[in-house]
PDB file of C-alpha atoms in Angstrom:
ATOM      1  CA  MET Z 648      31.573 149.100 143.553  1.00  0.00           C
ATOM      2  CA  THR Z 649      28.113 149.472 144.316  1.00  0.00           C
ATOM      3  CA  GLU Z 650      25.348 147.353 142.459  1.00  0.00           C
ATOM      4  CA  ARG Z 651      24.544 150.453 140.408  1.00  0.00           C
ATOM      5  CA  ASP Z 652      28.459 150.401 138.602  1.00  0.00           C
ATOM      6  CA  GLU Z 653      27.933 147.331 138.268  1.00  0.00           C
ATOM      7  CA  ILE Z 654      25.299 147.104 135.763  1.00  0.00           C
ATOM      8  CA  THR Z 655      26.619 149.887 134.722  1.00  0.00           C
ATOM      9  CA  ARG Z 656      29.535 148.101 133.897  1.00  0.00           C
ATOM     10  CA  ARG Z 657      26.985 145.039 132.528  1.00  0.00           C
ATOM     11  CA  GLU Z 658      25.836 147.333 130.312  1.00  0.00           C
ATOM     12  CA  ILE Z 659      28.318 149.028 128.439  1.00  0.00           C
ATOM     13  CA  ASP Z 660      29.931 145.602 127.732  1.00  0.00           C
ATOM     14  CA  ALA Z 661      26.732 144.692 126.326  1.00  0.00           C
ATOM     15  CA  GLU Z 662      26.367 147.335 124.446  1.00  0.00           C
ATOM     16  CA  TYR Z 663      30.000 146.769 123.377  1.00  0.00           C
ATOM     17  CA  GLU Z 664      29.076 143.408 122.401  1.00  0.00           C
ATOM     18  CA  ARG Z 665      25.405 144.438 120.656  1.00  0.00           C
ATOM     19  CA  VAL Z 666      28.078 146.895 118.349  1.00  0.00           C
ATOM     20  CA  ARG Z 667      30.879 144.315 117.238  1.00  0.00           C
ATOM     21  CA  VAL Z 668      27.878 141.904 116.064  1.00  0.00           C
ATOM     22  CA  THR Z 669      26.414 144.291 114.330  1.00  0.00           C
ATOM     23  CA  PHE Z 670      29.220 145.545 113.058  1.00  0.00           C
ATOM     24  CA  HIS Z 671      30.049 142.268 111.374  1.00  0.00           C
ATOM     25  CA  GLY Z 672      26.521 141.692 109.998  1.00  0.00           C
ATOM     26  CA  LEU Z 673      27.759 144.765 107.799  1.00  0.00           C
ATOM     27  CA  LEU Z 674      31.037 143.847 106.983  1.00  0.00           C
ATOM     28  CA  ASP Z 675      29.977 140.234 105.890  1.00  0.00           C
ATOM     29  CA  SER Z 676      26.315 141.468 104.140  1.00  0.00           C
ATOM     30  CA  ALA Z 677      28.034 144.472 101.898  1.00  0.00           C
ATOM     31  CA  ASP Z 678      28.972 143.508  98.609  1.00  0.00           C
ATOM     32  CA  PRO Z 679      32.038 145.280  96.441  1.00  0.00           C
ATOM     33  CA  ASP Z 680      30.393 147.863  95.277  1.00  0.00           C
ATOM     34  CA  ASP Z 681      28.913 148.863  98.633  1.00  0.00           C
ATOM     35  CA  PHE Z 682      32.288 149.177 100.121  1.00  0.00           C
ATOM     36  CA  ASP Z 683      33.352 151.751  97.084  1.00  0.00           C
ATOM     37  CA  ARG Z 684      29.414 153.912  96.987  1.00  0.00           C
ATOM     38  CA  LEU Z 685      29.781 157.049  98.767  1.00  0.00           C
ATOM     39  CA  SER Z 686      28.082 157.293 102.383  1.00  0.00           C
ATOM     40  CA  ASN Z 687      24.911 159.399 103.246  1.00  0.00           C
ATOM     41  CA  GLY Z 688      25.831 162.531 104.488  1.00  0.00           C
ATOM     42  CA  THR Z 689      29.822 162.438 104.375  1.00  0.00           C
ATOM     43  CA  ARG Z 690      32.713 162.238 101.945  1.00  0.00           C
ATOM     44  CA  TRP Z 691      33.817 159.209 102.578  1.00  0.00           C
ATOM     45  CA  THR Z 692      32.991 155.822 101.082  1.00  0.00           C
ATOM     46  CA  ASN Z 693      31.062 152.998 103.221  1.00  0.00           C
ATOM     47  CA  GLU Z 694      34.222 151.309 103.657  1.00  0.00           C
ATOM     48  CA  GLN Z 695      35.814 154.551 104.642  1.00  0.00           C
ATOM     49  CA  LEU Z 696      33.346 155.399 107.227  1.00  0.00           C
ATOM     50  CA  LEU Z 697      32.783 151.814 107.971  1.00  0.00           C
ATOM     51  CA  PHE Z 698      36.610 152.358 109.306  1.00  0.00           C
ATOM     52  CA  HIS Z 699      35.733 155.362 110.743  1.00  0.00           C
ATOM     53  CA  MET Z 700      33.004 154.108 113.117  1.00  0.00           C
ATOM     54  CA  VAL Z 701      35.867 151.228 113.900  1.00  0.00           C
ATOM     55  CA  PHE Z 702      38.174 154.584 115.182  1.00  0.00           C
ATOM     56  CA  GLY Z 703      35.474 155.612 117.422  1.00  0.00           C
ATOM     57  CA  TYR Z 704      36.073 153.105 119.953  1.00  0.00           C
ATOM     58  CA  MET Z 705      40.161 153.245 119.176  1.00  0.00           C
ATOM     59  CA  ILE Z 706      40.004 156.924 120.225  1.00  0.00           C
ATOM     60  CA  VAL Z 707      38.693 155.576 123.380  1.00  0.00           C
ATOM     61  CA  GLN Z 708      41.477 153.872 124.310  1.00  0.00           C
ATOM     62  CA  ARG Z 709      43.468 157.127 124.265  1.00  0.00           C
ATOM     63  CA  LEU Z 710      40.446 158.815 125.597  1.00  0.00           C
ATOM     64  CA  LEU Z 711      40.370 157.138 129.108  1.00  0.00           C
ATOM     65  CA  VAL Z 712      44.075 158.183 129.544  1.00  0.00           C
ATOM     66  CA  VAL Z 713      43.958 161.678 128.819  1.00  0.00           C
ATOM     67  CA  VAL Z 714      40.651 161.689 130.964  1.00  0.00           C
ATOM     68  CA  ARG Z 715      42.790 159.518 133.796  1.00  0.00           C
ATOM     69  CA  LEU Z 716      45.528 162.242 133.993  1.00  0.00           C
ATOM     70  CA  PHE Z 717      42.649 165.030 133.773  1.00  0.00           C
ATOM     71  CA  SER Z 718      40.590 164.706 136.240  1.00  0.00           C
ATOM     72  CA  ARG Z 719      43.804 164.808 138.646  1.00  0.00           C
ATOM     73  CA  LEU Z 720      44.854 168.125 138.058  1.00  0.00           C
ATOM     74  CA  PRO Z 721      42.993 171.512 138.822  1.00  0.00           C
ATOM     75  CA  ASN Z 722      39.531 171.932 136.876  1.00  0.00           C
ATOM     76  CA  ASP Z 723      40.397 174.971 135.482  1.00  0.00           C
ATOM     77  CA  VAL Z 724      44.334 173.094 133.305  1.00  0.00           C
ATOM     78  CA  GLY Z 725      41.526 171.059 131.961  1.00  0.00           C
ATOM     79  CA  ARG Z 726      38.787 173.396 131.085  1.00  0.00           C
ATOM     80  CA  GLY Z 727      41.333 175.529 129.667  1.00  0.00           C
ATOM     81  CA  PHE Z 728      42.812 172.204 127.637  1.00  0.00           C
ATOM     82  CA  ALA Z 729      39.482 171.902 126.105  1.00  0.00           C
ATOM     83  CA  ARG Z 730      38.541 175.249 124.991  1.00  0.00           C
ATOM     84  CA  LEU Z 731      42.483 175.006 123.487  1.00  0.00           C
ATOM     85  CA  LEU Z 732      40.865 172.378 121.254  1.00  0.00           C
ATOM     86  CA  ASN Z 733      37.966 173.706 120.761  1.00  0.00           C
ATOM     87  CA  ALA Z 734      40.045 176.234 118.881  1.00  0.00           C
ATOM     88  CA  ALA Z 735      42.064 173.658 117.045  1.00  0.00           C
ATOM     89  CA  THR Z 736      38.347 172.560 115.660  1.00  0.00           C
ATOM     90  CA  VAL Z 737      38.683 172.974 111.999  1.00  0.00           C
ATOM     91  CA  PRO Z 738      42.053 171.435 111.264  1.00  0.00           C
ATOM     92  CA  PHE Z 739      40.974 168.692 112.972  1.00  0.00           C
ATOM     93  CA  ASP Z 740      38.185 168.248 111.367  1.00  0.00           C
ATOM     94  CA  GLU Z 741      40.148 168.218 107.554  1.00  0.00           C
ATOM     95  CA  ILE Z 742      42.914 165.554 110.023  1.00  0.00           C
ATOM     96  CA  ASN Z 743      39.336 163.471 111.133  1.00  0.00           C
ATOM     97  CA  TYR Z 744      38.639 163.205 107.303  1.00  0.00           C
ATOM     98  CA  GLN Z 745      41.722 162.812 105.997  1.00  0.00           C
ATOM     99  CA  GLY Z 746      42.544 160.559 108.568  1.00  0.00           C
ATOM    100  CA  SER Z 747      40.082 157.819 107.983  1.00  0.00           C
ATOM    101  CA  ARG Z 748      40.481 157.817 104.419  1.00  0.00           C
ATOM    102  CA  ALA Z 749      44.044 156.831 104.726  1.00  0.00           C
ATOM    103  CA  ALA Z 750      43.162 154.434 107.601  1.00  0.00           C
ATOM    104  CA  ALA Z 751      41.071 152.728 105.758  1.00  0.00           C
ATOM    105  CA  ARG Z 752      43.764 151.955 103.006  1.00  0.00           C
ATOM    106  CA  TYR Z 753      45.216 149.481 105.724  1.00  0.00           C
ATOM    107  CA  PHE Z 754      42.371 148.852 107.723  1.00  0.00           C
ATOM    108  CA  ASN Z 755      40.192 147.621 104.767  1.00  0.00           C
ATOM    109  CA  ARG Z 756      37.330 145.552 104.280  1.00  0.00           C
ATOM    110  CA  TYR Z 757      39.487 142.750 105.394  1.00  0.00           C
ATOM    111  CA  ARG Z 758      40.918 144.245 108.290  1.00  0.00           C
ATOM    112  CA  MET Z 759      39.060 146.229 109.585  1.00  0.00           C
ATOM    113  CA  GLY Z 760      36.504 143.518 112.005  1.00  0.00           C
ATOM    114  CA  ARG Z 761      40.203 141.983 113.556  1.00  0.00           C
ATOM    115  CA  LYS Z 762      41.434 145.348 114.472  1.00  0.00           C
ATOM    116  CA  PHE Z 763      37.438 146.153 115.717  1.00  0.00           C
ATOM    117  CA  ASP Z 764      37.830 142.723 117.758  1.00  0.00           C
ATOM    118  CA  ARG Z 765      41.026 142.958 119.484  1.00  0.00           C
ATOM    119  CA  VAL Z 766      39.886 146.688 120.692  1.00  0.00           C
ATOM    120  CA  ILE Z 767      36.575 145.316 121.807  1.00  0.00           C
ATOM    121  CA  VAL Z 768      38.472 142.850 124.024  1.00  0.00           C
ATOM    122  CA  SER Z 769      41.080 145.641 124.458  1.00  0.00           C
ATOM    123  CA  LEU Z 770      38.315 148.084 126.185  1.00  0.00           C
ATOM    124  CA  ARG Z 771      36.015 145.387 127.589  1.00  0.00           C
ATOM    125  CA  ARG Z 772      39.658 144.272 130.116  1.00  0.00           C
ATOM    126  CA  SER Z 773      39.791 147.878 130.729  1.00  0.00           C
ATOM    127  CA  LEU Z 774      36.291 148.631 131.618  1.00  0.00           C
ATOM    128  CA  ALA Z 775      36.330 145.265 133.957  1.00  0.00           C
ATOM    129  CA  THR Z 776      39.322 146.890 136.313  1.00  0.00           C
ATOM    130  CA  GLU Z 777      37.307 150.070 137.034  1.00  0.00           C
ATOM    131  CA  SER Z 778      36.548 150.620 140.071  1.00  0.00           C
ATOM    132  CA  GLY Z 779      32.599 153.162 140.843  1.00  0.00           C
ATOM    133  CA  ALA Z 780      35.498 156.114 141.708  1.00  0.00           C
ATOM    134  CA  ASP Z 781      36.981 155.997 138.609  1.00  0.00           C
ATOM    135  CA  LEU Z 782      34.113 155.839 136.810  1.00  0.00           C
ATOM    136  CA  ARG Z 783      33.049 158.553 138.202  1.00  0.00           C
ATOM    137  CA  ARG Z 784      36.281 160.401 137.021  1.00  0.00           C
ATOM    138  CA  GLY Z 785      35.699 162.737 134.985  1.00  0.00           C
ATOM    139  CA  MET Z 786      37.131 166.277 132.361  1.00  0.00           C
ATOM    140  CA  HIS Z 787      36.082 168.863 130.741  1.00  0.00           C
ATOM    141  CA  PHE Z 788      35.519 168.101 126.795  1.00  0.00           C
ATOM    142  CA  PRO Z 789      35.650 169.871 123.274  1.00  0.00           C
ATOM    143  CA  THR Z 790      32.369 170.369 122.605  1.00  0.00           C
ATOM    144  CA  ARG Z 791      32.989 170.829 119.035  1.00  0.00           C
ATOM    145  CA  TRP Z 792      34.350 167.980 118.028  1.00  0.00           C
ATOM    146  CA  ASP Z 793      31.989 165.480 117.941  1.00  0.00           C
ATOM    147  CA  PRO Z 794      28.234 166.031 118.553  1.00  0.00           C
ATOM    148  CA  PHE Z 795      28.299 163.452 121.244  1.00  0.00           C
ATOM    149  CA  PHE Z 796      31.314 164.810 123.370  1.00  0.00           C
ATOM    150  CA  THR Z 797      29.927 166.818 126.626  1.00  0.00           C
ATOM    151  CA  SER Z 798      31.041 169.941 128.039  1.00  0.00           C
ATOM    152  CA  PHE Z 799      32.289 167.519 131.710  1.00  0.00           C
ATOM    153  CA  MET Z 800      32.523 163.391 130.746  1.00  0.00           C
ATOM    154  CA  THR Z 801      33.423 160.851 133.353  1.00  0.00           C
ATOM    155  CA  LEU Z 802      35.583 157.800 132.946  1.00  0.00           C
ATOM    156  CA  GLU Z 803      31.410 156.486 132.283  1.00  0.00           C
ATOM    157  CA  ASP Z 804      30.517 158.658 129.754  1.00  0.00           C
ATOM    158  CA  VAL Z 805      33.417 157.990 127.548  1.00  0.00           C
ATOM    159  CA  TYR Z 806      33.106 154.078 127.851  1.00  0.00           C
ATOM    160  CA  ARG Z 807      29.858 154.745 126.425  1.00  0.00           C
ATOM    161  CA  TYR Z 808      30.632 157.390 123.563  1.00  0.00           C
ATOM    162  CA  PRO Z 809      31.520 155.068 120.965  1.00  0.00           C
ATOM    163  CA  ALA Z 810      28.034 153.107 120.752  1.00  0.00           C
ATOM    164  CA  LYS Z 811      26.407 156.725 120.316  1.00  0.00           C
ATOM    165  CA  HIS Z 812      29.122 157.685 117.453  1.00  0.00           C
ATOM    166  CA  PHE Z 813      28.717 153.884 116.245  1.00  0.00           C
ATOM    167  CA  GLU Z 814      24.689 154.807 115.661  1.00  0.00           C
ATOM    168  CA  PHE Z 815      25.175 158.024 114.611  1.00  0.00           C
ATOM    169  CA  HIS Z 816      27.101 157.118 111.375  1.00  0.00           C
ATOM    170  CA  ARG Z 817      25.882 153.204 110.686  1.00  0.00           C
ATOM    171  CA  ARG Z 818      22.475 154.859 109.764  1.00  0.00           C
ATOM    172  CA  GLN Z 819      25.002 156.998 107.117  1.00  0.00           C
ATOM    173  CA  LEU Z 820      25.699 154.370 105.725  1.00  0.00           C
ATOM    174  CA  THR Z 821      24.646 153.118 102.259  1.00  0.00           C
ATOM    175  CA  ILE Z 822      24.719 149.820 102.183  1.00  0.00           C
ATOM    176  CA  HIS Z 823      22.292 147.497 100.137  1.00  0.00           C
ATOM    177  CA  PRO Z 824      20.650 150.869  98.584  1.00  0.00           C
ATOM    178  CA  ASP Z 825      18.787 148.975  96.215  1.00  0.00           C
ATOM    179  CA  ARG Z 826      17.547 146.073  98.607  1.00  0.00           C
TER     180      ARG Z 826
END
């Protein structure tokens, strides 16, 4: 592991902790009406959007497995897979929307904080085991699925992705609009 790899690992870990604290601050400061209010620029309520923000971290747990697999396959396989996923953007968007609506019923304002903490612990543990070579492994991604997906992403990029997703959606929350 190079010094740069160790700095990268510490930066990502610190970002996870910063977002975790921010997320709990949002949950703790929201009034009951805040959770039910529509967010700005999405069809979700604030509670559903907060879950979707947690889901951004949950999906990384699965993406890490996919990247580890596809990074060992021929480049054309990964490129073809990304094209296939891009072609499925419309159904993906609806599943993404409906899935967060449904999941927020269970992982609601009372449960999502604990779920988020467990996911962050899992990601931090996984990050701690990655070698520098692992962090540089990558694959092609469906760029139409998310504005923060690029055409090729390394494991480092995937570990960094959910904080970008989180900050983007945090600006869409309408918690405390009157304050």
